CSV table of C-alpha atoms and ligand atoms in Angstrom, one decimal:
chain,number,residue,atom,x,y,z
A,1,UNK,CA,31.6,14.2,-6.3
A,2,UNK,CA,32.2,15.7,-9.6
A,3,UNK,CA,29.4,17.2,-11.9
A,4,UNK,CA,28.7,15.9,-14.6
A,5,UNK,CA,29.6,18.1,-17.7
A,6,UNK,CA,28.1,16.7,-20.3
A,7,UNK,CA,24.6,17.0,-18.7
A,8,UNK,CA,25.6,21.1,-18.9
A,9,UNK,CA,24.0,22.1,-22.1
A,10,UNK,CA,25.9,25.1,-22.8
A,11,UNK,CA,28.9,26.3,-20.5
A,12,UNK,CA,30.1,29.4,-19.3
A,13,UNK,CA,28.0,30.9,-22.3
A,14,UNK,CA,27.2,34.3,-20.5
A,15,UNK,CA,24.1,35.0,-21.7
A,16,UNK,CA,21.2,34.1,-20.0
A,17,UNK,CA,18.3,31.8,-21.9
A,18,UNK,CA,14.8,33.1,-23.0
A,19,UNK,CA,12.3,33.7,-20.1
A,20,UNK,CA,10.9,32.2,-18.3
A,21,UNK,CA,14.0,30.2,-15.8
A,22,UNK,CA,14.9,29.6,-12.9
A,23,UNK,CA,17.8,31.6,-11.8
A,24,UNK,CA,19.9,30.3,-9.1
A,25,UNK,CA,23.1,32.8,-7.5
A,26,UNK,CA,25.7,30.5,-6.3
A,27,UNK,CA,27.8,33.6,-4.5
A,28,UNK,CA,24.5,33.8,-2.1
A,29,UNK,CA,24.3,30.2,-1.7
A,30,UNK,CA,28.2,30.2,-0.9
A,31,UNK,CA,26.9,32.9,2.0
A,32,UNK,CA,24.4,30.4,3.1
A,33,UNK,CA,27.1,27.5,3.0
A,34,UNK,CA,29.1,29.9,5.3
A,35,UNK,CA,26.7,30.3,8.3
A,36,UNK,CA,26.0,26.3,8.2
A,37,UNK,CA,29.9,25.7,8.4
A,38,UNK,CA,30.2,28.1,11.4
A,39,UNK,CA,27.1,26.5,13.1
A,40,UNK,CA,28.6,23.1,12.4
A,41,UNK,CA,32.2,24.2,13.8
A,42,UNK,CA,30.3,26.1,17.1
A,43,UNK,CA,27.8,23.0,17.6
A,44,UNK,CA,29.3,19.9,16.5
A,45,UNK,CA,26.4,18.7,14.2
A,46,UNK,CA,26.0,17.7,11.0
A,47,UNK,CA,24.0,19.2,8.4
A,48,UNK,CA,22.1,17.3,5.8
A,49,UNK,CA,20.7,18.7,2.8
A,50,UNK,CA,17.0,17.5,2.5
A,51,UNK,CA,16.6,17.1,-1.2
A,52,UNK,CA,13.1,17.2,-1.0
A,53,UNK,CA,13.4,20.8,-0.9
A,54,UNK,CA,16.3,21.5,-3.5
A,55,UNK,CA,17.8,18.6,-5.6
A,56,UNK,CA,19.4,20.9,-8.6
A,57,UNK,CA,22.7,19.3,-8.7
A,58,UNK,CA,25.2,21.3,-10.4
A,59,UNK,CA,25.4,22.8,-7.9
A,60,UNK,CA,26.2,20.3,-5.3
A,61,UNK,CA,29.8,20.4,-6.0
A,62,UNK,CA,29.7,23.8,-4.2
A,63,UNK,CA,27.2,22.7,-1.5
A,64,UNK,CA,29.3,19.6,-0.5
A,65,UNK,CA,32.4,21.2,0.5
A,66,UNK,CA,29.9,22.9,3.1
A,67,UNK,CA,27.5,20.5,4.0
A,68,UNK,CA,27.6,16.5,5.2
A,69,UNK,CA,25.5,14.8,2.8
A,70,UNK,CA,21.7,14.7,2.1
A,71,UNK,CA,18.9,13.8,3.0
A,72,UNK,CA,15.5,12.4,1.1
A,73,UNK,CA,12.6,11.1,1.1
A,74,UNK,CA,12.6,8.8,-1.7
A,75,UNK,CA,14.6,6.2,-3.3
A,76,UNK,CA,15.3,8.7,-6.4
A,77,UNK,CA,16.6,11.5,-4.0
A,78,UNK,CA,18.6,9.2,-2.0
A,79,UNK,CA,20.4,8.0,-5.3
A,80,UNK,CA,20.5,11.7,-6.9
A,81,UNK,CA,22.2,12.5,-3.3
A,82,UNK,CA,24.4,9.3,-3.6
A,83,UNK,CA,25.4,10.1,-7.4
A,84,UNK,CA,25.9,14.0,-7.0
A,85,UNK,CA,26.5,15.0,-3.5
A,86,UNK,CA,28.5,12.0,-2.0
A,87,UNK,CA,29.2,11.9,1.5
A,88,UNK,CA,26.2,10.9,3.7
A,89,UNK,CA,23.5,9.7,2.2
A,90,UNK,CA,20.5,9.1,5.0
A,91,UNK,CA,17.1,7.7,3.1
A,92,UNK,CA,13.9,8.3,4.8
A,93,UNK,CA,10.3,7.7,2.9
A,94,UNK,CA,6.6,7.8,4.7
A,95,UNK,CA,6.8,4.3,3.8
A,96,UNK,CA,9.2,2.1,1.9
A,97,UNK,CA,8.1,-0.9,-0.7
A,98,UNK,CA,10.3,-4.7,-0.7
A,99,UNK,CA,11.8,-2.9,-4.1
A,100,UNK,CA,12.3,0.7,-2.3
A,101,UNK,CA,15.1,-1.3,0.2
A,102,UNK,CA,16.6,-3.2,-2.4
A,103,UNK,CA,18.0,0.3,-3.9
A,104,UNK,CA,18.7,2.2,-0.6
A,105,UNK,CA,20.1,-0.1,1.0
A,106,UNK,CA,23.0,-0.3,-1.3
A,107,UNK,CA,23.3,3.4,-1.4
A,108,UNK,CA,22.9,4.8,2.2
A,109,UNK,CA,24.3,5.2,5.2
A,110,UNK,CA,21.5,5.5,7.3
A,111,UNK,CA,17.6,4.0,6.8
A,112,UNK,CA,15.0,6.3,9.0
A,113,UNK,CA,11.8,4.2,8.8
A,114,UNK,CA,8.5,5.8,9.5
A,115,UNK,CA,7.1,3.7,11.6
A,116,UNK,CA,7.9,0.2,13.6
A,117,UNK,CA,5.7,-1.6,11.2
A,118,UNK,CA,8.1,-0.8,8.5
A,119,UNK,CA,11.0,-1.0,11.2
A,120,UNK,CA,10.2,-4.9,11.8
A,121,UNK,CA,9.6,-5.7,8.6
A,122,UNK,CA,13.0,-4.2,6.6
A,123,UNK,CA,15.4,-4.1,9.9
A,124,UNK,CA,17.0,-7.7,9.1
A,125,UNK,CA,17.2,-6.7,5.2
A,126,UNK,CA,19.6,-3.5,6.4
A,127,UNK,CA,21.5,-4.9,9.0
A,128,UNK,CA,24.9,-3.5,9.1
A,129,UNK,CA,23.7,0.0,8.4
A,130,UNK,CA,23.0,3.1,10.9
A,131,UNK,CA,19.4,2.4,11.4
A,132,UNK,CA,16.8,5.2,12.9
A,133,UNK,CA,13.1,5.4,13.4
A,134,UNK,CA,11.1,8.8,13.1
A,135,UNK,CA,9.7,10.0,16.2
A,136,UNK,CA,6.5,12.3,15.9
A,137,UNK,CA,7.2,14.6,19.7
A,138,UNK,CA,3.5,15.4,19.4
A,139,UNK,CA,5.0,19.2,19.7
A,140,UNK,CA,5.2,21.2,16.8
A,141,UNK,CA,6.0,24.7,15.2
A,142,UNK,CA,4.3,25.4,12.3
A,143,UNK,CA,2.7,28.9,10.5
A,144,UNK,CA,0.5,26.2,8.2
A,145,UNK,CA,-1.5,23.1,8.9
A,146,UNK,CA,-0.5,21.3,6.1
A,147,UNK,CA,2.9,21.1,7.1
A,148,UNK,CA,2.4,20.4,10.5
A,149,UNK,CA,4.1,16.9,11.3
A,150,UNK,CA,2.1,16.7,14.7
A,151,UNK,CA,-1.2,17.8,13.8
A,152,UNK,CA,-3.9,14.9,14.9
A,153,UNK,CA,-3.8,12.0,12.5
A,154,UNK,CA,-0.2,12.5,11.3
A,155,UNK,CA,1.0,9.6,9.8
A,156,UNK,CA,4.7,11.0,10.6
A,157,UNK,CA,7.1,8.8,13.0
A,158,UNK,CA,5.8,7.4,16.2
A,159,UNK,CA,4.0,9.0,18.9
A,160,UNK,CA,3.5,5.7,21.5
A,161,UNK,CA,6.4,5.9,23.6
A,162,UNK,CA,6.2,2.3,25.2
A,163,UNK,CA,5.7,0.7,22.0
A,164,UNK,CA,9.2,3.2,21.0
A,165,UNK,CA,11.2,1.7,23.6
A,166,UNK,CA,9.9,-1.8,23.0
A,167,UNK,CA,11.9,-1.4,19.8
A,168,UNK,CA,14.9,0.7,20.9
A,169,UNK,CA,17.2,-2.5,20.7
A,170,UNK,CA,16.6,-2.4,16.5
A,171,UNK,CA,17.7,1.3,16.3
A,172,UNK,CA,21.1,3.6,16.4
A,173,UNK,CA,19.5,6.9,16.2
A,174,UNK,CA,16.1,8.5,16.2
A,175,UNK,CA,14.9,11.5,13.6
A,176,UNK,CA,12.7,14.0,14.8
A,177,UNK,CA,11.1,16.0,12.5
A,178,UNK,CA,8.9,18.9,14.0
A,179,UNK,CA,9.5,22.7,12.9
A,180,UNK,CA,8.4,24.6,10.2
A,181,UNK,CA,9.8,27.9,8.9
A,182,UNK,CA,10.4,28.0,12.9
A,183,UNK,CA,12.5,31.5,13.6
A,184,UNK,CA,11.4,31.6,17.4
A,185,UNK,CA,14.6,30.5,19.1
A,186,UNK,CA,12.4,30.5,22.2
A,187,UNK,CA,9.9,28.6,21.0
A,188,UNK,CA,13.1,25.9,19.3
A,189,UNK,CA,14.5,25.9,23.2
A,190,UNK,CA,11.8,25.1,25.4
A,191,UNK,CA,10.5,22.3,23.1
A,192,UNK,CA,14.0,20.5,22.4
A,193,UNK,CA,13.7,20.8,26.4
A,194,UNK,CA,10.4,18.8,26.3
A,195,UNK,CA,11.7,16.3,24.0
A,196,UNK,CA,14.7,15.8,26.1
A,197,UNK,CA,13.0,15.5,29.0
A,198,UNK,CA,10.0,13.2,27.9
A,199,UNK,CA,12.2,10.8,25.6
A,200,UNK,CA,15.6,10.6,27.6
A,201,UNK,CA,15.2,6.9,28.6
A,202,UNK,CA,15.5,6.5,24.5
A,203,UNK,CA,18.1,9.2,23.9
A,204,UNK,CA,20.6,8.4,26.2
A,205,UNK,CA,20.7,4.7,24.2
A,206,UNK,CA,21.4,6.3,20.8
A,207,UNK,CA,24.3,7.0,19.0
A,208,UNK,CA,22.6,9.6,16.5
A,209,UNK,CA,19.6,12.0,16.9
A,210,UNK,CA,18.0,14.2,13.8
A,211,UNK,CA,16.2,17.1,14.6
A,212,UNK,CA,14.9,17.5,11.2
A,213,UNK,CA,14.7,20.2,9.1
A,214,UNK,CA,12.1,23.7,9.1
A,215,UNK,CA,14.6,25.8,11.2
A,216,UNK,CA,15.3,29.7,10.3
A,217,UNK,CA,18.8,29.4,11.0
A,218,UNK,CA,20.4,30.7,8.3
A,219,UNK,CA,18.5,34.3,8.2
A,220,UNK,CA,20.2,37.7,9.0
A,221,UNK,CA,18.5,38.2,12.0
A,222,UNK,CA,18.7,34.5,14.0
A,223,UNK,CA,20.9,34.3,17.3
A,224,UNK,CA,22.9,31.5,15.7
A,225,UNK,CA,25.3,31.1,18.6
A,226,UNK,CA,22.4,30.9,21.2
A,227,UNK,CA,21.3,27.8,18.8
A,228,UNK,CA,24.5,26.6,18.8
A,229,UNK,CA,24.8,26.2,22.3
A,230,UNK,CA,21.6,24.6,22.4
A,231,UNK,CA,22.6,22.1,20.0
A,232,UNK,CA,26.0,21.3,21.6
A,233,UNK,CA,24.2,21.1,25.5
A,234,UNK,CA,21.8,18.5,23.6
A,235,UNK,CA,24.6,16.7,22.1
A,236,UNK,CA,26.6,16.2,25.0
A,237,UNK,CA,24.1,15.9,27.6
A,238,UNK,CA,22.9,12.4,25.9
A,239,UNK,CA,26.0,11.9,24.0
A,240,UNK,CA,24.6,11.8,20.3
A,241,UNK,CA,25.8,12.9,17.0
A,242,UNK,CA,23.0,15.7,16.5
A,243,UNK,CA,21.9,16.4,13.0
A,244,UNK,CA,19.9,19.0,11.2
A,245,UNK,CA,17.9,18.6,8.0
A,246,UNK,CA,18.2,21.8,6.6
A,247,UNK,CA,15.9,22.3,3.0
A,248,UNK,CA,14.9,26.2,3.0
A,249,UNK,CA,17.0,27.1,5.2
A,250,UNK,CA,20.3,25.7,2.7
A,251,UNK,CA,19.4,27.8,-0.1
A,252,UNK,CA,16.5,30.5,1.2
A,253,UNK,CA,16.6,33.7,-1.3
A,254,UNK,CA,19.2,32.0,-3.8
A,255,UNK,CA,17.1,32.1,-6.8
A,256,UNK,CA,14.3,33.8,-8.9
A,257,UNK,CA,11.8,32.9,-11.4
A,258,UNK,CA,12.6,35.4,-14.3
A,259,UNK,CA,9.5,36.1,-16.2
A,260,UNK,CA,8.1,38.3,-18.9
A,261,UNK,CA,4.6,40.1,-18.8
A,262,UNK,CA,2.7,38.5,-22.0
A,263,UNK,CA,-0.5,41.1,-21.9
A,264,UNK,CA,-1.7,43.5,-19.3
A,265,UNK,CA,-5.6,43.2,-18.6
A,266,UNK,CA,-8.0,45.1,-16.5
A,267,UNK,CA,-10.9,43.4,-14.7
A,268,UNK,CA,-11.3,46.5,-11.6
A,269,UNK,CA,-7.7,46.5,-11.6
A,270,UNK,CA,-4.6,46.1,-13.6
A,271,UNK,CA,-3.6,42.4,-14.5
A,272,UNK,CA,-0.4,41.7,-15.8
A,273,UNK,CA,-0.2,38.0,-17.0
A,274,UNK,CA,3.7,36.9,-17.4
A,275,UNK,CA,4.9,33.9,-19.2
A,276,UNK,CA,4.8,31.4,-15.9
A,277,UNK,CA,2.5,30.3,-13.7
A,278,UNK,CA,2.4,29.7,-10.0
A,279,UNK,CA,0.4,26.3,-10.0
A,280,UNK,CA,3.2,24.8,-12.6
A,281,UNK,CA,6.6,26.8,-11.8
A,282,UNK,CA,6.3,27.9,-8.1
A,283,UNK,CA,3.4,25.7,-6.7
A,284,UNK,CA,4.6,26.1,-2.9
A,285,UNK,CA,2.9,29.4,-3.0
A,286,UNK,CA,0.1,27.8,-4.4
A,287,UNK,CA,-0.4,25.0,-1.8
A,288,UNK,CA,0.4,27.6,0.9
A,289,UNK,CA,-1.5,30.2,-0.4
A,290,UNK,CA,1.0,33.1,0.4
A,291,UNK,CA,1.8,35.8,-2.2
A,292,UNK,CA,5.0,35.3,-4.1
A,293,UNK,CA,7.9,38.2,-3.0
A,294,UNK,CA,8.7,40.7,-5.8
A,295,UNK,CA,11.2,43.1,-4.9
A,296,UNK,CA,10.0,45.8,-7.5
A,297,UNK,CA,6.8,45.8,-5.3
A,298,UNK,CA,9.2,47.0,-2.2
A,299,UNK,CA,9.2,50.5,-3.6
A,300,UNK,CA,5.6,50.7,-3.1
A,301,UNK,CA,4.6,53.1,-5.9
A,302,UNK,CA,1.8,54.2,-7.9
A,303,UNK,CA,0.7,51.7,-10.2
A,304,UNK,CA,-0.6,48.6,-8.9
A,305,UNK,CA,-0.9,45.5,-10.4
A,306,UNK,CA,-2.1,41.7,-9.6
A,307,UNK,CA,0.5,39.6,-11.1
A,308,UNK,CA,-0.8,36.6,-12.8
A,309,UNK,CA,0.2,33.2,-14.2
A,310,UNK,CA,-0.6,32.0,-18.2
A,311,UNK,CA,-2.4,29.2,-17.2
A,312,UNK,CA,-6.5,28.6,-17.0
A,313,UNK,CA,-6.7,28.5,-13.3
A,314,UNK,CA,-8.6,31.4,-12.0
A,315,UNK,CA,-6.8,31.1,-9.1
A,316,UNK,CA,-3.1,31.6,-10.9
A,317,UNK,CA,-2.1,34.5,-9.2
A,318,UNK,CA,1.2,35.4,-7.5
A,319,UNK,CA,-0.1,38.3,-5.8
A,320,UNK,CA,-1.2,42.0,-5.8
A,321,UNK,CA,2.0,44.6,-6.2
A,322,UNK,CA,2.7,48.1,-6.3
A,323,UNK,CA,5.4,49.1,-9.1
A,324,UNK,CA,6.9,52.6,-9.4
A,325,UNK,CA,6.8,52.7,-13.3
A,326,UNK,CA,3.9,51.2,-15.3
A,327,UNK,CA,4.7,48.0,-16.8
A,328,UNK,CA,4.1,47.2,-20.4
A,329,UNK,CA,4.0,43.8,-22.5
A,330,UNK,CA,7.9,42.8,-22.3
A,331,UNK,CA,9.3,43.9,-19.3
A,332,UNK,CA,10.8,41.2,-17.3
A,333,UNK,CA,9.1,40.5,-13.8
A,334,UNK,CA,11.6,38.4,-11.2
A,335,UNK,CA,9.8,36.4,-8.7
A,336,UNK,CA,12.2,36.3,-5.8
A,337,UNK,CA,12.2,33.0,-3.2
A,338,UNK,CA,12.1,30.5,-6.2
A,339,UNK,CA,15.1,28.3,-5.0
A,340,UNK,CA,13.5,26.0,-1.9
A,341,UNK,CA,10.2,23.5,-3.4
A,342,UNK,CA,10.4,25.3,-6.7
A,343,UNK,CA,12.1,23.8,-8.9
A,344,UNK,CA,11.3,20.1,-7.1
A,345,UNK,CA,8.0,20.6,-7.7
A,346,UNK,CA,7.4,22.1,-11.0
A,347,UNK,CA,5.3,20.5,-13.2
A,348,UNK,CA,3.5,19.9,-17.1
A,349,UNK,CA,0.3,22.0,-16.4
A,350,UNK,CA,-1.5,22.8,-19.4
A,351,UNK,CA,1.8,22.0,-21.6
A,352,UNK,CA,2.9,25.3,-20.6
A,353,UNK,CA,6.9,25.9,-21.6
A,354,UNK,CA,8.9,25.1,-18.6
A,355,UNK,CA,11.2,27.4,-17.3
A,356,UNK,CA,14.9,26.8,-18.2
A,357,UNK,CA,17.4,27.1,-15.1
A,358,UNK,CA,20.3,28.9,-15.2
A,359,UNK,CA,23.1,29.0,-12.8
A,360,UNK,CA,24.9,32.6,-11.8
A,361,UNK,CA,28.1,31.1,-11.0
A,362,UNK,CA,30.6,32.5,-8.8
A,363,UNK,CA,32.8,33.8,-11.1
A,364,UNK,CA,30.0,35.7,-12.8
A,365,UNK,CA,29.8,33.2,-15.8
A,366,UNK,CA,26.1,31.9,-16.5
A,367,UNK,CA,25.8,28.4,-16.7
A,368,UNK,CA,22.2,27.0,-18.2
A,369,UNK,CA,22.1,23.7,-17.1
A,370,UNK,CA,18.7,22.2,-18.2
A,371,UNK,CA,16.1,23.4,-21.1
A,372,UNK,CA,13.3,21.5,-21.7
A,373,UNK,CA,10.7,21.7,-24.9
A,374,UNK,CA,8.0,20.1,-26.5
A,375,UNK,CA,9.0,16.6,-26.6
A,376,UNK,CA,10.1,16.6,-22.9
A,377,UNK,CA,6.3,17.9,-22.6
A,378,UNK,CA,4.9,15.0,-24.9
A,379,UNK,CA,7.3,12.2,-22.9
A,380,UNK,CA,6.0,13.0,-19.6
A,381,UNK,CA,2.7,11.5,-20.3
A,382,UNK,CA,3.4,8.4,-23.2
B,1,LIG,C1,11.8,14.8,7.4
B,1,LIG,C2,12.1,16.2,6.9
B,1,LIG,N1,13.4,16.7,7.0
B,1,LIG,C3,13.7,17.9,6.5
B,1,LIG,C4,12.8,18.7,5.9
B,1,LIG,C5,13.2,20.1,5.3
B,1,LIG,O1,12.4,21.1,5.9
B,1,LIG,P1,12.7,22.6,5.6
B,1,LIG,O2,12.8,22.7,4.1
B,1,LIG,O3,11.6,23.3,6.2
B,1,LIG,O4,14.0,22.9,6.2
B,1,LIG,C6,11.4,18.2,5.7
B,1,LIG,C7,10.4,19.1,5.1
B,1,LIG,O5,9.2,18.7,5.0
B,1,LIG,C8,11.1,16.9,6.2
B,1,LIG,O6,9.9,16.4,6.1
């Protein structure tokens, strides 16, 4: 699907815009797009971009060649995946509205409903499509409670297996979504083995089974082939098309938030405030409360600083850092990891200026492919 130019506000300009942006390296997303086409060749599954993690399109017209389709979790992602990505296009929500199916439905190639509520009540509106049902395994890997799918109360996918396999007549394919940041091939072995084992009734019925995203796959150190062969055993032991949801994992350590420091402070220690903040322009670190990765900081030297946002939360800190040189009022601060639930999530917060993005493409040309000012500020909210 081509991109569309017009949208690209200036082109191959080579100069990057005024701090703060986002800026994303294509050449190490092309090295991330490498490792998913050799799991995909080894395994046999299909990969899915979950655009709940990374919807900046311009540069899906590098990530298709490498990927399947998307993935979303929303009506707008499934038709920014439709529009921009092409090929699959599977739409999944917590829970859809009438209107919700109306749009999907003419968009997608598969509908994962939540629950058999929702199941029931759409199914005979998207007959003809792939249609799946998320599954909650009630096991889980996750380093955080808020983003554990099987924690007690979880409102995500199914847990009663009876009432599962009353319905298994309505469904193609199953999506299981259960792992978070999960780099433990051990621990990603022995509970696909569970799931197989309590939920093969279903499995050997479907055509198609997701395991979801919040795998480390794509890192340096992963035993890719050992996962592979997991995969494929899966695949052909029930006969399924397997798929993977891959968010961070598709684009982890493409991109950083460039910044400027504004004004160094001291309160006990040395506070350098920089022109972003973490609650409006990286608020994943915020929600998870873990200190943002600047590789200055890696040299561990002398002058420590807490690196802070320009907004009025107290708590708008990316973290405390050690830099070899002092920094001064001007000197640009990168804020690595800024690619996956960044930019998705960035937000108006106290009208600050929002950070351009800028694309480093292959070729070395820089492509800035969205600004936005003051009256993108003052339309957000009238
Ligand atoms: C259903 C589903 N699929 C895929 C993902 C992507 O997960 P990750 O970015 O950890 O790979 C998520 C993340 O929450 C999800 O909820």
């Amino acid at each position: 699907m081509e991109t569309k130019e017009s949208t690209i506000l200036k082109k191959n300009e080579n100069t990057f815009p005024q701090t703060p942006y986002y800026l994303i390296d294509e050449s190490k997303i092309l090295n991330i797009m490498k490792r998913i086409q050799y799991l995909r060749e080894k395994s046999g599954v299909r990969a899915v971009l979950a655009l709940k993690c990374f919807s900046t399109w311009p540069v899906f017209s590098l990530m298709n060649q490498y990927m399947d389709g998307t993935t979303s979790s929303s009506v707008y992602e499934a038709r920014l995946g439709f529009e921009e990505f092409g090929k699959e296009v599977h739409a999944y929500a917590a829970a859809f509205s009438e209107n919700d199916i109306a749009d999907v439905k003419k968009i997608s190639d598969k509908i994962i409903f939540n629950s058999i509520s929702q199941l029931k009540t759409f199914h005979d509106e998207v007959k003809g499509l792939e249609i799946g049902l998320r599954v909650n395994p009630q096991v889980s890997f996750s380093h955080y409670d808020i983003a554990d799918p099987a924690k007690r109360y979880s409102r995500l996918g199914e847990k009663d297996y009876e009432s599962i396999l009353a319905v298994q007549d309505l469904i193609n394919g199953v999506m299981f979504h259960y792992n978070c940041e999960n780099d433990d091939i051990e621990n990603f072995t022995a509970t696909l083995d569970k799931i197989s084992e309590k939920f093969s009734d279903l499995l050997y019925k479907l055509n198609w089974v997701s395991l979801g995203g919040g795998i480390s796959f794509t890192s340096d150190d992963y035993p890719v082939d050992v996962f592979a062969a997991k995969l494929s055993e899966f695949s052909k032991k029930f006969d399924v098309q397997v798929y993977l949801e891959p968010g961070e994992a598709s684009v982890l350590e493409c991109a950083q938030l460039v910044t400027q420091v504004l004004d160094i402070v001291h309160n006990e220690k040395d506070i350098a405030i920089v022109n972003a903040s973490i609650g409006a322009h990286k608020v994943d670190d915020l929600v998870y409360r873990s200190e943002a990765f600047i590789e200055a900081h890696a040299e561990n030297g002398d002058y420590e600083y807490i690196i802070a946002g320009n907004s009025c939360l107290a708590g708008d800190i990316f973290g405390h850092y050690k830099f070899k040189t002092p920094l001064k009022v001007g000197d640009v601060v990168n804020i690595e990891n800024a690619a996956s639930y960044t930019m998705v999530s960035k937000n108006w917060f106290n009208g600050l200026r929002m950070p351009a993005i800028a694309i480093k493409r292959i070729d070395g040309a820089i492509d800035v492919v969205q600004r936005s000012g003051y009256q993108d500020f003052k339309k957000s909210l009238g």
